[in-house]
Structures are given as C-alpha cells and as structure tokens.
Coordinates of C-alpha atoms in Angstrom, one line a residue:
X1 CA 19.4 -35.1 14.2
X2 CA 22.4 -35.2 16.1
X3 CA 22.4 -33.8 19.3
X4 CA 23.7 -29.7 19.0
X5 CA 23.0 -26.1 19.5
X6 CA 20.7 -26.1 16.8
X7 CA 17.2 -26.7 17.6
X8 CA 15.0 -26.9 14.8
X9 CA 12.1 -25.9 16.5
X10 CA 13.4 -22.9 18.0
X11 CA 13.4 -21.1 14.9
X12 CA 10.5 -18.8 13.6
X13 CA 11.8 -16.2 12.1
X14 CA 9.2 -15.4 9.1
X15 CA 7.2 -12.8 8.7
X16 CA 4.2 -11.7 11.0
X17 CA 0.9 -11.3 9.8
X18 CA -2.4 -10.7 10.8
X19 CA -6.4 -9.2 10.3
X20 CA -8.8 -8.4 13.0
X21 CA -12.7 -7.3 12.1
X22 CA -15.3 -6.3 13.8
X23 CA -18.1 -9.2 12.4
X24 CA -21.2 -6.4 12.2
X25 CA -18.9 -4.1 10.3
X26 CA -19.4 -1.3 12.9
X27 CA -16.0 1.1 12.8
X28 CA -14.1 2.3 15.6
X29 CA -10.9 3.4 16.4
X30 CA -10.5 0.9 19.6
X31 CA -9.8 -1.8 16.6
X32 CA -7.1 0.4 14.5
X33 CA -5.1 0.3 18.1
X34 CA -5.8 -2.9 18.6
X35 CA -4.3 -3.6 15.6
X36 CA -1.4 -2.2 16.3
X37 CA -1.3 -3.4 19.5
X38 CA -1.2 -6.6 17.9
X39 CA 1.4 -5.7 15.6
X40 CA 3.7 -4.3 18.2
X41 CA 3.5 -7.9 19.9
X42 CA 5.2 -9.1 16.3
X43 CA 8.0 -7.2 16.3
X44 CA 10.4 -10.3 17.0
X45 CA 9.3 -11.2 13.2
X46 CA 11.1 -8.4 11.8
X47 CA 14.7 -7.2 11.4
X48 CA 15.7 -4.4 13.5
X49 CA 18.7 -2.1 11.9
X50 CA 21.9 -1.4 14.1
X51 CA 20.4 2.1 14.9
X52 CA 17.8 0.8 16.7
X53 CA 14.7 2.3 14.9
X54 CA 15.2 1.9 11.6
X55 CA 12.5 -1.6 11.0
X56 CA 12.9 -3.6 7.5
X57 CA 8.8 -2.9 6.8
X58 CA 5.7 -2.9 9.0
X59 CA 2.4 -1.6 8.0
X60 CA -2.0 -1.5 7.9
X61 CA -4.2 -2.3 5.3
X62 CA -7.3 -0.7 6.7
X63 CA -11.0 0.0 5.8
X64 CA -11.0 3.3 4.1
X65 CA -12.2 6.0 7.2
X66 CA -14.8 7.7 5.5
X67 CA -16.0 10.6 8.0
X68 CA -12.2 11.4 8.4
X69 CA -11.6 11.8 4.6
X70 CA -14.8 13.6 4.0
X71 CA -14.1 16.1 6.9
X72 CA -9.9 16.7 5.2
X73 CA -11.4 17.1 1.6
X74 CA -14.1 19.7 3.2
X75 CA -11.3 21.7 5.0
X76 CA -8.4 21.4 3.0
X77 CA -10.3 21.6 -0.9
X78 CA -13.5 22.9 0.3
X79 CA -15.2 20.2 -1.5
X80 CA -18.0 17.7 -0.7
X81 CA -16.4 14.5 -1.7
X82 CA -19.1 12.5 -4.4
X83 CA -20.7 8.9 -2.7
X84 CA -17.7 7.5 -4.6
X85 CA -14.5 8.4 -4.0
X86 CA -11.1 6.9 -3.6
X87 CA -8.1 8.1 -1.9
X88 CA -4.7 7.0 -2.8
X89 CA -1.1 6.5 -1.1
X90 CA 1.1 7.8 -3.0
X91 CA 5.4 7.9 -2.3
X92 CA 7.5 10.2 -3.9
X93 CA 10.8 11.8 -4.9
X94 CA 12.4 14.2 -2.4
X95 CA 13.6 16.3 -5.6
X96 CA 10.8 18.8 -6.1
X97 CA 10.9 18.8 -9.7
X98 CA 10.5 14.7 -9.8
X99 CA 8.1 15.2 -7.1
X100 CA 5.9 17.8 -9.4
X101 CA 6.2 15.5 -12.4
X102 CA 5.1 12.4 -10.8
X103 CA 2.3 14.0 -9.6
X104 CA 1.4 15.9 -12.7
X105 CA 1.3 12.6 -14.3
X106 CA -1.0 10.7 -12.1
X107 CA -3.3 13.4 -12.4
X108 CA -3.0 13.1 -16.6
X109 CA -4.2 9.3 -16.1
X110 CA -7.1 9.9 -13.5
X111 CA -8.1 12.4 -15.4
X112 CA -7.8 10.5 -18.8
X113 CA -10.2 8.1 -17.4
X114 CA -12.6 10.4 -16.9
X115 CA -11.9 11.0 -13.2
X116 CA -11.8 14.2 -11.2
X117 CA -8.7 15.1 -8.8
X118 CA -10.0 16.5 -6.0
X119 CA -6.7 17.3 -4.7
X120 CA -3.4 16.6 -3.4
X121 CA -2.6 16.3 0.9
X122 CA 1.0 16.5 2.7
X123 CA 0.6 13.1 5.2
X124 CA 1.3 14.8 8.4
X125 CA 4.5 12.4 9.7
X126 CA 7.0 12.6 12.8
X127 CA 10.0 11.9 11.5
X128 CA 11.6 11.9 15.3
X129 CA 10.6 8.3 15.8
X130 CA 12.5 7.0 12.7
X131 CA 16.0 5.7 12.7
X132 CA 19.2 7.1 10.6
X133 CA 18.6 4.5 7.8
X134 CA 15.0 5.3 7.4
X135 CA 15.7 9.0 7.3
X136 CA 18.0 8.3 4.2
X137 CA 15.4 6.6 1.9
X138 CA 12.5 8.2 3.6
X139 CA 9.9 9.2 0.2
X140 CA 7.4 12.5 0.6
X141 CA 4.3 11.2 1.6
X142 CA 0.9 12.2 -0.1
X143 CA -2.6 11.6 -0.5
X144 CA -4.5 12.3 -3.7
X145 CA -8.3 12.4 -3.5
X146 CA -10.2 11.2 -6.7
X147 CA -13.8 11.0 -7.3
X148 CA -16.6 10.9 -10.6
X149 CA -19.3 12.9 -11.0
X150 CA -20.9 10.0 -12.7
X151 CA -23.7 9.8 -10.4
X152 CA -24.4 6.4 -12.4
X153 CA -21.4 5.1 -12.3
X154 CA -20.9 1.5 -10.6
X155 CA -18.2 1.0 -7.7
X156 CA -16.9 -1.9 -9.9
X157 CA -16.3 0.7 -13.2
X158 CA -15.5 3.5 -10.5
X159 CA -12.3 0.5 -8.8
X160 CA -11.4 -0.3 -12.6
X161 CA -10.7 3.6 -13.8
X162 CA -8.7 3.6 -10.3
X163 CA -6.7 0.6 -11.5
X164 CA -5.9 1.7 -14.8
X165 CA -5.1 5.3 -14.0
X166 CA -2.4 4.1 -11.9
X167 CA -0.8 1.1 -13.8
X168 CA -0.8 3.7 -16.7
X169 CA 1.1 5.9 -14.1
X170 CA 3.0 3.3 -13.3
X171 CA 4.9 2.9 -16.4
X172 CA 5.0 6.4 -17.7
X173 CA 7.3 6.8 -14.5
X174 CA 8.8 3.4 -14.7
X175 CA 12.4 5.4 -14.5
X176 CA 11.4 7.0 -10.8
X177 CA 12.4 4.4 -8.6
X178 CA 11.3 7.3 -6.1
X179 CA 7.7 6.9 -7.1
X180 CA 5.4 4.1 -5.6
X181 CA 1.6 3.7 -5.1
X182 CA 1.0 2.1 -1.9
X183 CA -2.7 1.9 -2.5
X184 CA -5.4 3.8 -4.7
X185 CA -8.5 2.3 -3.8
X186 CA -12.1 3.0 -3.1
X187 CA -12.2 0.9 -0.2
X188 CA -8.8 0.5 1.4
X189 CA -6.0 2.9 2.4
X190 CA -2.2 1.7 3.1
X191 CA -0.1 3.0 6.1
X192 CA 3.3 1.9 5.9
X193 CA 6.9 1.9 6.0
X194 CA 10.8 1.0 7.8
X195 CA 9.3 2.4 11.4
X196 CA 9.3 0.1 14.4
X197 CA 5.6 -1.2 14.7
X198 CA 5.2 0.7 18.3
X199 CA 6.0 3.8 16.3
X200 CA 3.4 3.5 13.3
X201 CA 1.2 6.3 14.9
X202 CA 4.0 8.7 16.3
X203 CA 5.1 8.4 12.9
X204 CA 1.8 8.9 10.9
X205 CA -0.4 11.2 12.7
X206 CA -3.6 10.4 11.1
X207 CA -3.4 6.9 12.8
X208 CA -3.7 8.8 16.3
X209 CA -6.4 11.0 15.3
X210 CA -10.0 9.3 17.1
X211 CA -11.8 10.0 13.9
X212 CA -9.8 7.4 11.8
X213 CA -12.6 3.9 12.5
X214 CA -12.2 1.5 10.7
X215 CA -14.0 -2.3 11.1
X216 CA -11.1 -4.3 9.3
X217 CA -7.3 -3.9 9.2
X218 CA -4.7 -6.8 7.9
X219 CA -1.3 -5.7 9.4
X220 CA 1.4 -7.0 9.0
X221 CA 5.7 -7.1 10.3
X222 CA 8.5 -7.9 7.8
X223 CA 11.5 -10.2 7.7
X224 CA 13.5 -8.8 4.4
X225 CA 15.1 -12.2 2.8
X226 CA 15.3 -12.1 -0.9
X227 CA 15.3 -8.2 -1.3
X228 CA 16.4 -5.3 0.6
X229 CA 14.0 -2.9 2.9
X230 CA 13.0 -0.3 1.1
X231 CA 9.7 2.0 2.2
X232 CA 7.4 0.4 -0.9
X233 CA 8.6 -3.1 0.1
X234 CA 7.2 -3.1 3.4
X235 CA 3.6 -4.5 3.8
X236 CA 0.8 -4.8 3.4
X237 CA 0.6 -4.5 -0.5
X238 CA -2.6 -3.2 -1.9
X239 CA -4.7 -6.7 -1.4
X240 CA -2.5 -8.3 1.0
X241 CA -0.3 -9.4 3.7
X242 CA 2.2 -12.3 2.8
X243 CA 4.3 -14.4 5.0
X244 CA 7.0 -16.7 3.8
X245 CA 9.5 -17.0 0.5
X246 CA 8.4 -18.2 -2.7
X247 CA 10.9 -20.5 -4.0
X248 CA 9.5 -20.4 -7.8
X249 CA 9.6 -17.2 -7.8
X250 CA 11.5 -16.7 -10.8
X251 CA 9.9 -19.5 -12.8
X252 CA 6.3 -17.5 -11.8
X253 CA 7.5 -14.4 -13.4
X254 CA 8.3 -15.7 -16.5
X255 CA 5.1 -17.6 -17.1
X256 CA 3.3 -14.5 -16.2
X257 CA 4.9 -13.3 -18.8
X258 CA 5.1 -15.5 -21.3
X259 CA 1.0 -16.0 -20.5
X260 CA -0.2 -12.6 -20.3
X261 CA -0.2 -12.7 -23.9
X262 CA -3.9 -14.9 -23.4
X263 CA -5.1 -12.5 -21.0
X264 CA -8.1 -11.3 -21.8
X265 CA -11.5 -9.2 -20.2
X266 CA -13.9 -7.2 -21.2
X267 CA -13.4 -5.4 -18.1
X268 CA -10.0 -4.5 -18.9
X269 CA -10.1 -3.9 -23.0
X270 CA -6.7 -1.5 -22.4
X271 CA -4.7 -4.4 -20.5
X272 CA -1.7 -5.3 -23.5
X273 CA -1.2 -1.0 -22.8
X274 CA -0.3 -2.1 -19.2
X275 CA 2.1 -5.2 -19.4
X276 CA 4.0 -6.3 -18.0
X277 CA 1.0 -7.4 -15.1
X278 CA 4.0 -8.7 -12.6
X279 CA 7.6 -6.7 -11.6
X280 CA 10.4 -8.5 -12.1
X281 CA 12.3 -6.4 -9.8
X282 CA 10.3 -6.3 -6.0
X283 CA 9.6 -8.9 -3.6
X284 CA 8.0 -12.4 -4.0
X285 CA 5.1 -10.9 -2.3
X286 CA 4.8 -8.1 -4.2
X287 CA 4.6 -9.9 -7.6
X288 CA 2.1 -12.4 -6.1
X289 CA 0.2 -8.9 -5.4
X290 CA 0.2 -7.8 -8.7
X291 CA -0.7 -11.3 -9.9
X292 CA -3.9 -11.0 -7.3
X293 CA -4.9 -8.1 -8.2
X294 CA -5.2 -8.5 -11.8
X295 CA -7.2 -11.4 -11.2
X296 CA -9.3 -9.0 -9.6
X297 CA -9.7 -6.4 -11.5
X298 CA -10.4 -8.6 -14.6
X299 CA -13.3 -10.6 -13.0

C-alpha cells in the first residue's frame, strides 16, 4: 500500500463483545460489575451521539437472579413464584392506550398457552444519565412475570409455551413499532439500551441492587452500520451477542423464507401460525437471532 495517513491496522472499529462465568456456577453480584466494568473498557467500540450520552446500544444478557425475582413477585403480587417461572423484558409505547393494549395482548397469548401471569412491574430507571436523543425514543420499561402451575410440566415444554406466547404476540402487534420483547425466558433476563456503558446501572436500578447474582453475563457495546440505533437494536438479543456485518444479509433472509416452508418439529406443531421466523426489517444480528433461536426452540 502506498505510503499515507491511512493505516490499515489502526482501525477496529466493530462491535465489542464479551461473556464472563463463574466455572462452578456459583452467583454473585461482584461478576454483574465486573461485567460491566468490562463493558465500560469497550466503549471506544461504539458510537457516541453529539450530546454526549446518548450511546448507539450497549447491554447484558445475564443469568436470570432468582432470589431477587422471587423476593419482587412476593412484595409487589404477594405471590410465591412456582419452581418454574420466566420473567420477560418487555418495551413499550409511551401512549397509554398502545401501552394497555400491548400488554393486554401478551397476556391473551401466555395465557392461551396455558400460562399464568403473575403480573406486571414498572423497571425502576434514571433517566438523568441519558442523553437528548435517548430521551426522544426512550420505550416504558416493564417486566411481566409468568409461571405454570403444571407441577409436571418440563423446563423444555415450560421455554416452548414462552416462545410461542410471544411470537404469537409478536405479530398480533406487528403495527406497534413501539412494542419489543427484549427477552422472555426462563433462564435469561436482558438489560439494555442507547445509555453509555458506565451508565447501565444509574440507569437501571435493579443492576445496583446487591441481590441481583448472577454466574454468566454476555455483554456486549454496539457500532450501528447498516441500521439506525434504536433501544430494541441494541444488544444482546435474546441468545446472543454479535460482532461484525453480514454481507449476505439480504440473500439470508430470503432463503429463510423461501425455506421455512420445510420447517418442521414436533416441538413446534403451531410454527406456519408464526412465520415469518426472520424480520426483514432489524439488524443483521437480529435476524441471525431469530434464525438461532428457532433452531432452538425446534430441537
């Protein structure tokens, strides 16, 4: 290469990603600041708006903290969450009516699949650490708690009602760009959004609180290139963290669709109700997160 400014190797400007575990699985919440100690160290990877504060997406994908959730369902529901239980991320509209039906709606599919809604929680947020252009866009925050009374049912049956409730969701409000599942999930809860990484927990309280442990997070620091930040786009998605573009993107898409036609499980006997399995209309990252977790979810 001729001899310039330019210097190929200079330039690392993809997204930052990362997991840390504890290997015996014991939780704490040392590792959720760790992990966003280490995320804070990425922040170089993302964009940064003119104001400042406003970040194009960082976020956690962390172990669901059990003793946490069981202690918010017992004082805000007065309910003993079941052994099985999933707790879901949800964003929506900041008109109250949209709001209401969204919600109404999720709980018509959890309940359709034989589910009970435990209830509905307001995140607690600071919104003083967010930037002008985050304010504009920034969703109401919830948390719905779901669990069966099925004391035989399986953890695998249990995820799969999860998954359909909220695909079926999904496309009822297909017209709310407003709404967006960040994670439902027996196992996992997401924490997200267009905050700096330093400002994670001043933003979302919970992550402060000592009684969130956890013994895995994937976290994970955005650089927007094919799409725009939005709060759903930032990641992690619901099974993973993703750096980099995917240049077939487009040629992807279509032969997801043009092959979900020979998807098939016995898992899944409701999946032509759900297509299409990949958006057309997110990131790269997001499709390949659909496309993962189907894969999952049909064995």
């Amino acid at each position: 290469m001729s001899a310039g400014l330019f210097r190929p190797e200079e330039f690392r400007d993809n997204c930052g990603f990362g997991l840390i575990a504890q290997m015996e699985g014991q939780p704490s919440h040392n590792l959720l600041l760790t992990a966003i100690e280490s995320l804070t160290c990425m922040t170089h990877r993302g964009g940064i708006a003119a104001d400042g504060k406003t970040g194009d997406g960082c976020g956690l994908l962390l172990q669901k903290p059990d003793s946490f959730f069981r202690r918010i369902a017992k004082e805000l529901f007065g309910t003993d969450l079941a052994d099985l239980y999933g707790i879901g991320m949800v964003f929506l509209s900041k008109d109250a009516k949209k709001s209401a039906e969204s919600i109404s709606v999720m709980n018509e599919e959890l309940v359709a699949q034989g589910l009970d809604v435990v209830g509905w929680r307001d995140v607690p947020t600071n919104n003083d650490c967010l930037g002008r252009m985050a304010l504009e866009c920034l969703p109401v925050i919830k948390q719905v708690f779901v669990h069966s009374k099925d004391a035989e049912i399986t953890e695998r049956a249990f995820s799969l009602k999860l998954f359909m409730a909220r695909r079926r969701a999904e496309m009822r409000l297909a017209s709310d760009q407003d709404f967006y599942v960040c994670s439902l999930s027996e196992k996992v809860v997401a924490y997200k959004g267009l905050m700096m990484p330093v400002d994670l927990p001043n933003f979302y309280l919970d992550l402060g609180n000592k009684d969130v442990e956890t013994s895995i997070c994937v976290f994970h620091q955005r650089f927007s290139t094919n799409t725009m930040p939005k709060w759903p786009l930032a990641q992690p998605f619901r099974c993973l963290a993703h750096n980099g573009e995917i240049n077939t993107i487009e040629g992807n898409r279509n032969w997801s669709v043009a092959r979900s036609s020979k998807f098939s499980s016995e898992d899944l006997p409701g999946l032509c109700d759900i297509k299409p399995l990949v958006n057309r209309t997110g990131s790269d990252s997001s499709s390949m997160d659909n496309m993962l977790e189907i894969l999952l979810a049909g064995g």
